[in-house]
C-alpha cells in the first residue's frame, strides 16, 4: 500500500471521512500528537489499529469527538465530566467515563469505561465531522516508539500500512492529552499532560494522581519500553553541567559516541565537549520543551550517537508531563 501525506483541503478531508466509513485507517493531526484513527463503533476497523501499531490488544483506545451531542451514544456523561467539558473542551484532555453497549470491547480492551476527548485542532474537527462517527485513535506511532508530532514521523513509522496521513504540520503541545478518570469517588489523573493537576483541581476540587505517575522508578537500571529512541537513554535529573561533563568523560573513555538532548541553556555550557547536541527547547519555557520532546528523541534515529544523555526538568506544572515521558523513555536514571 502506498502511503500519501495529504494537505487538509476539503476534498482530502472528505476522502479521509469516506475511508473511515469504509472501515479503514487514517492518520490525522491533533493539538497534542498525531492520531491513528478508525471508526470507533466498528470493531473490525479498530482491530486494524492494533495490527498497524503492533499494540497489545488489551491496551484500550480513546474516542475522539467533534461535538458534545455525539458523546451520549458512547459514554455516560457524569456531572464531573460536564464541568470538565465546559472548562477544557476542546483541549488536551481525555475523560474516562462509563461506556455504553455501542462501544465494542475491542476499543476498550474489555473495560467497562471509555476515554472521551475533543481535540482542539481544526483539521481533526473537520475530519471527525466528515467521518460522522466517534474516531478511536491512539498516537500514530509504532508501539513503544515516541509519539509522532509531525506527518513525517507518522510516515516513518507507518509507511505502507495506511493509505493517508492528513498533514496538519507540527503539533502545538507535543505531549499526549492529560487523562483523568472521573468514575471513581475522587477523580484521578492517569496520565499527566498540558491540563495540569492544579487546573483540574480548580474545577473539580480534590484530584488524585495515579501512583504509577508519582512513584519514582527505582534508579538506575530500570528498563522501559515506552517512547524509546533506538539507542539507550540516560536521564539525568539535573541541569548541572558538571554532572553532564563527568558522564560525558566516562562514556568517552569507553569510546562511546555521546548524544546530549537538553535545553539551550545547558547545551551552551557544553560547547567544548565532543558530543552530538540536540536542543529540545528552553528551560525557561517548558512549553517549548514539550512541543519538541518527541521530535528531539526521533532526531537520534538518524544520528550516530550510541547513547543519549537527557536533561530532566522540574516536576511541576507541565514539567510533570515532560518528566513522565522522559522517565519512560529512559534506560537509566541518574539523580543528584
Ligand atoms: O493526546 C492524546 O491523547 C493522543 C491523541 C491522538 O488524541 N492519543 C493518545 O492515545 O495518546 P494512546 O492510545 O496513545 O494513549 C491513550 C492512553 C493509553 O495509555 C491507554 O491505556 C489509556 O489511554 N486508556 C484508554 N482508555 C482507557 C480507559 N478506559 N481507562 C484507563 N486508561 C485508558
Ligand atoms: Mg501512545
XYZ file of C-alpha atoms and ligand atoms in Angstrom:
370
model
C 0.000 0.000 0.000
C 1.268 3.473 -0.871
C 1.031 6.000 1.962
C 0.223 9.573 0.949
C 0.706 12.708 3.035
C -2.186 14.985 2.046
C -2.859 18.671 2.605
C -6.051 19.075 4.631
C -8.120 20.655 1.863
C -11.834 19.898 1.730
C -11.553 17.213 -0.920
C -8.931 15.287 1.093
C -10.875 15.590 4.339
C -13.884 14.159 2.545
C -11.766 11.288 1.236
C -10.449 10.630 4.756
C -14.013 10.535 6.105
C -15.017 8.049 3.419
C -12.081 5.784 4.242
C -13.121 5.753 7.897
C -16.695 4.833 6.996
C -15.310 2.028 4.829
C -13.544 0.616 7.903
C -10.046 1.860 7.022
C -7.403 3.792 9.000
C -6.423 7.454 8.635
C -3.658 9.330 10.487
C -4.609 12.865 11.477
C -3.171 15.782 13.472
C -4.398 16.898 16.883
C -3.135 19.669 19.151
C -1.154 17.066 21.156
C 0.246 14.386 18.819
C -0.849 12.686 15.578
C -3.556 10.038 15.972
C -4.202 6.835 14.036
C -7.970 6.883 13.568
C -10.668 4.316 12.837
C -14.455 4.208 13.203
C -14.773 3.826 16.983
C -18.013 1.862 16.735
C -16.622 -0.625 14.194
C -14.775 -3.472 15.936
C -13.125 -4.768 12.751
C -11.772 -1.328 11.886
C -10.406 -0.827 15.404
C -8.601 -4.158 15.270
C -6.641 -2.806 12.297
C -5.217 -0.093 14.576
C -3.706 -2.691 16.904
C -2.255 -4.593 13.951
C -0.729 -1.497 12.309
C 0.910 -0.299 15.540
C 1.873 -3.695 16.909
C -0.085 -2.697 20.005
C -1.189 -5.241 22.634
C -4.953 -5.727 22.275
C -5.619 -5.144 25.994
C -4.387 -1.528 25.785
C -7.622 0.468 25.303
C -8.214 3.185 22.692
C -9.776 6.580 23.369
C -12.654 8.075 21.351
C -12.414 11.478 19.670
C -15.458 13.683 19.123
C -16.128 16.983 17.405
C -19.402 17.689 19.173
C -20.819 17.070 22.648
C -24.142 15.814 21.313
C -22.393 12.739 19.886
C -20.900 11.591 23.197
C -24.079 10.210 24.778
C -24.204 7.288 22.385
C -20.780 6.120 23.581
C -20.478 7.165 27.234
C -22.468 8.082 30.330
C -21.811 11.760 30.956
C -21.180 12.096 34.711
C -21.556 15.529 36.386
C -17.784 15.939 36.793
C -17.384 15.385 33.047
C -19.911 18.107 32.287
C -17.808 20.551 34.283
C -14.644 19.450 32.506
C -16.243 19.693 29.071
C -17.277 23.269 29.853
C -13.845 24.235 31.193
C -11.389 22.459 28.880
C -13.031 21.042 25.759
C -11.965 21.207 23.053
C -8.481 20.793 24.509
C -5.736 18.359 25.528
C -7.828 16.324 27.970
C -9.212 12.766 27.929
C -12.005 11.941 30.369
C -12.629 8.341 31.431
C -16.375 7.588 31.667
C -18.611 4.501 31.856
C -19.092 3.182 28.329
C -22.348 2.253 26.604
C -23.045 -1.035 24.858
C -22.398 0.604 21.492
C -18.657 0.797 22.111
C -17.052 -2.511 21.071
C -14.901 -4.419 23.571
C -12.065 -4.217 21.049
C -11.885 -0.466 21.711
C -11.771 -0.653 25.498
C -9.828 -3.878 25.891
C -12.852 -5.310 27.693
C -13.061 -2.463 30.263
C -16.432 -1.020 31.244
C -15.079 2.516 30.766
C -14.029 4.557 27.745
C -11.847 7.641 27.235
C -13.567 10.654 25.644
C -11.619 13.502 24.035
C -12.349 16.638 21.997
C -9.198 17.605 20.108
C -8.635 21.333 19.663
C -7.388 21.241 16.097
C -9.305 22.432 13.032
C -8.162 19.569 10.805
C -9.066 16.976 13.451
C -12.504 18.503 13.942
C -13.241 18.705 10.216
C -12.064 15.104 9.785
C -14.240 13.795 12.655
C -17.239 15.652 11.201
C -16.583 14.198 7.758
C -16.353 10.674 9.186
C -19.543 11.282 11.184
C -18.660 8.772 13.916
C -16.535 8.728 17.074
C -12.915 8.267 15.989
C -10.951 5.711 18.007
C -7.324 6.815 17.933
C -4.107 6.101 19.750
C -0.958 8.043 18.949
C 0.119 7.198 15.379
C 3.500 5.625 16.254
C 4.668 2.036 16.255
C 4.084 0.638 19.729
C 6.979 1.552 22.041
C 8.262 4.445 19.882
C 7.961 8.174 20.665
C 4.579 9.612 19.663
C 4.627 11.452 16.322
C 4.270 15.224 16.305
C 4.834 15.688 12.548
C 3.373 13.955 9.468
C 6.898 12.787 8.583
C 7.241 10.971 11.918
C 3.955 9.147 11.243
C 5.227 8.279 7.763
C 8.488 6.892 9.146
C 6.599 4.537 11.483
C 3.540 3.547 9.437
C 4.587 3.823 5.790
C 2.922 1.105 3.728
C 0.418 0.295 6.477
C -2.066 3.148 5.976
C -3.354 4.951 2.911
C -3.322 8.553 4.060
C -1.856 10.927 6.583
C -3.603 14.294 6.871
C -0.919 16.955 7.106
C -1.579 19.476 9.861
C 2.061 20.493 10.310
C 3.757 20.223 13.697
C 1.537 19.657 16.757
C 1.069 22.525 19.187
C 1.566 20.780 22.563
C 3.711 17.779 21.689
C 2.786 15.582 24.672
C -0.378 13.481 24.765
C -3.550 14.634 26.496
C -3.981 14.559 30.248
C -6.115 11.536 31.176
C -8.473 11.961 34.126
C -10.725 9.206 35.443
C -13.940 10.645 36.891
C -15.624 7.282 37.512
C -14.011 7.000 40.968
C -15.046 8.950 44.068
C -12.037 11.265 43.873
C -11.061 11.989 40.244
C -7.668 10.553 39.380
C -5.052 11.619 36.838
C -3.871 8.538 34.930
C -1.501 10.386 32.605
C -0.142 13.926 33.090
C -0.383 16.407 30.202
C -0.851 20.071 29.387
C -4.002 20.292 31.538
C -2.259 20.161 34.907
C -3.415 18.832 38.289
C -3.728 22.422 39.516
C -6.014 23.309 36.571
C -8.225 20.263 37.188
C -8.459 20.982 40.902
C -9.798 24.444 40.208
C -12.806 22.832 38.538
C -13.227 19.557 40.457
C -11.772 20.139 43.926
C -9.542 17.315 45.148
C -7.824 15.343 42.381
C -5.526 12.349 42.961
C -2.531 11.383 40.873
C -2.206 7.699 39.981
C 0.649 6.045 41.896
C 2.191 4.880 38.610
C 2.958 8.533 37.838
C 4.276 9.672 41.206
C 6.185 6.508 42.151
C 9.695 7.410 41.186
C 11.036 4.380 39.392
C 13.961 2.793 41.175
C 17.116 4.102 39.613
C 19.365 3.238 37.981
C 18.913 0.300 35.722
C 15.170 0.031 35.255
C 14.226 -0.807 31.726
C 11.272 0.759 29.962
C 9.860 0.223 26.540
C 7.891 3.446 26.091
C 8.722 6.430 23.902
C 12.055 4.745 23.380
C 14.691 6.045 20.968
C 16.728 3.424 19.109
C 19.743 3.750 21.420
C 19.867 3.725 25.238
C 18.962 6.946 27.014
C 20.211 8.011 30.421
C 18.012 10.601 32.076
C 19.991 12.934 34.311
C 17.537 14.567 36.687
C 19.637 17.680 36.949
C 20.721 20.682 34.890
C 24.185 20.807 36.431
C 26.732 20.942 33.613
C 29.384 19.439 35.933
C 27.400 16.204 36.174
C 26.984 16.108 32.390
C 30.722 16.717 31.896
C 31.528 13.846 34.256
C 29.165 11.429 32.471
C 30.416 12.508 29.038
C 34.000 11.936 30.168
C 33.214 8.435 31.461
C 31.436 7.445 28.263
C 34.149 8.917 26.044
C 36.676 6.830 27.970
C 34.668 3.806 26.771
C 34.909 5.158 23.193
C 31.182 5.860 23.053
C 29.719 8.479 20.720
C 27.626 10.559 23.108
C 24.438 12.443 22.220
C 23.102 15.073 24.574
C 19.436 16.107 24.492
C 18.936 19.165 26.609
C 17.894 22.778 26.961
C 19.631 25.559 25.057
C 20.809 26.840 28.416
C 22.715 23.617 29.176
C 23.935 22.925 25.625
C 25.598 26.333 25.520
C 27.665 25.346 28.566
C 28.838 22.120 26.916
C 30.110 23.605 23.675
C 33.663 22.390 24.230
C 32.605 18.782 24.740
C 32.762 16.202 21.954
C 29.084 15.381 21.796
C 26.197 15.294 19.348
C 23.930 18.019 20.685
C 20.155 18.120 20.217
C 18.334 21.043 21.795
C 14.813 20.256 22.997
C 13.831 23.827 23.874
C 14.435 26.451 26.520
C 14.486 25.552 30.201
C 12.725 28.849 30.892
C 9.859 27.782 28.590
C 8.524 24.290 29.364
C 6.003 24.587 26.512
C 8.862 24.680 24.021
C 10.340 21.530 25.587
C 7.014 19.635 25.494
C 6.471 20.646 21.869
C 9.941 19.453 20.748
C 10.462 16.462 23.031
C 9.436 13.591 20.749
C 10.992 15.079 17.610
C 14.225 15.509 19.557
C 14.151 11.824 20.536
C 13.381 10.831 16.951
C 16.250 13.011 15.669
C 18.645 10.486 17.153
C 17.331 7.807 14.746
C 19.423 9.483 12.045
C 22.439 10.449 14.158
C 25.440 8.282 15.028
C 25.121 8.715 18.822
C 25.444 5.395 20.678
C 23.988 6.692 23.914
C 21.863 9.719 24.792
C 22.220 11.788 27.942
C 18.990 13.720 28.528
C 18.454 16.647 30.882
C 15.477 16.468 33.251
C 13.219 19.383 34.188
C 11.418 20.292 37.408
C 8.490 18.045 38.339
C 5.902 20.814 38.427
C 3.086 22.008 36.129
C 3.830 20.943 32.551
C 7.157 19.584 33.848
C 5.240 16.634 35.373
C 4.165 15.505 31.882
C 7.641 16.025 30.414
C 9.349 14.060 33.212
C 6.757 11.277 32.996
C 7.650 10.770 29.296
C 11.408 11.134 29.837
C 11.398 8.549 32.649
C 9.536 6.124 30.425
C 11.982 6.716 27.576
C 14.988 6.163 29.853
C 17.067 3.018 30.216
C 18.860 4.505 33.224
C 18.015 7.370 35.542
C 20.628 9.366 37.434
C 19.654 11.602 40.321
C 21.735 14.094 42.294
O -3.324 13.215 23.105
C -3.772 12.070 23.037
O -4.465 11.570 23.939
C -3.474 11.270 21.756
C -4.180 11.928 20.591
C -4.048 11.152 19.309
O -5.518 12.147 20.914
N -3.887 9.902 21.913
C -3.214 9.032 22.691
O -3.720 7.745 22.660
O -2.239 9.340 23.328
P -2.877 6.490 23.221
O -3.706 5.300 22.894
O -1.520 6.528 22.669
O -2.894 6.703 24.750
C -4.116 6.574 25.450
C -3.870 6.024 26.814
C -3.320 4.616 26.824
O -2.244 4.570 27.733
C -4.491 3.777 27.338
O -4.035 2.701 28.113
C -5.260 4.771 28.184
O -5.123 5.980 27.479
N -6.692 4.460 28.253
C -7.551 4.365 27.215
N -8.782 4.024 27.627
C -8.717 3.893 28.966
C -9.656 3.536 29.989
N -10.914 3.238 29.690
N -9.213 3.506 31.256
C -7.928 3.807 31.556
N -6.989 4.141 30.641
C -7.367 4.186 29.364
Mg 0.542 6.332 22.605
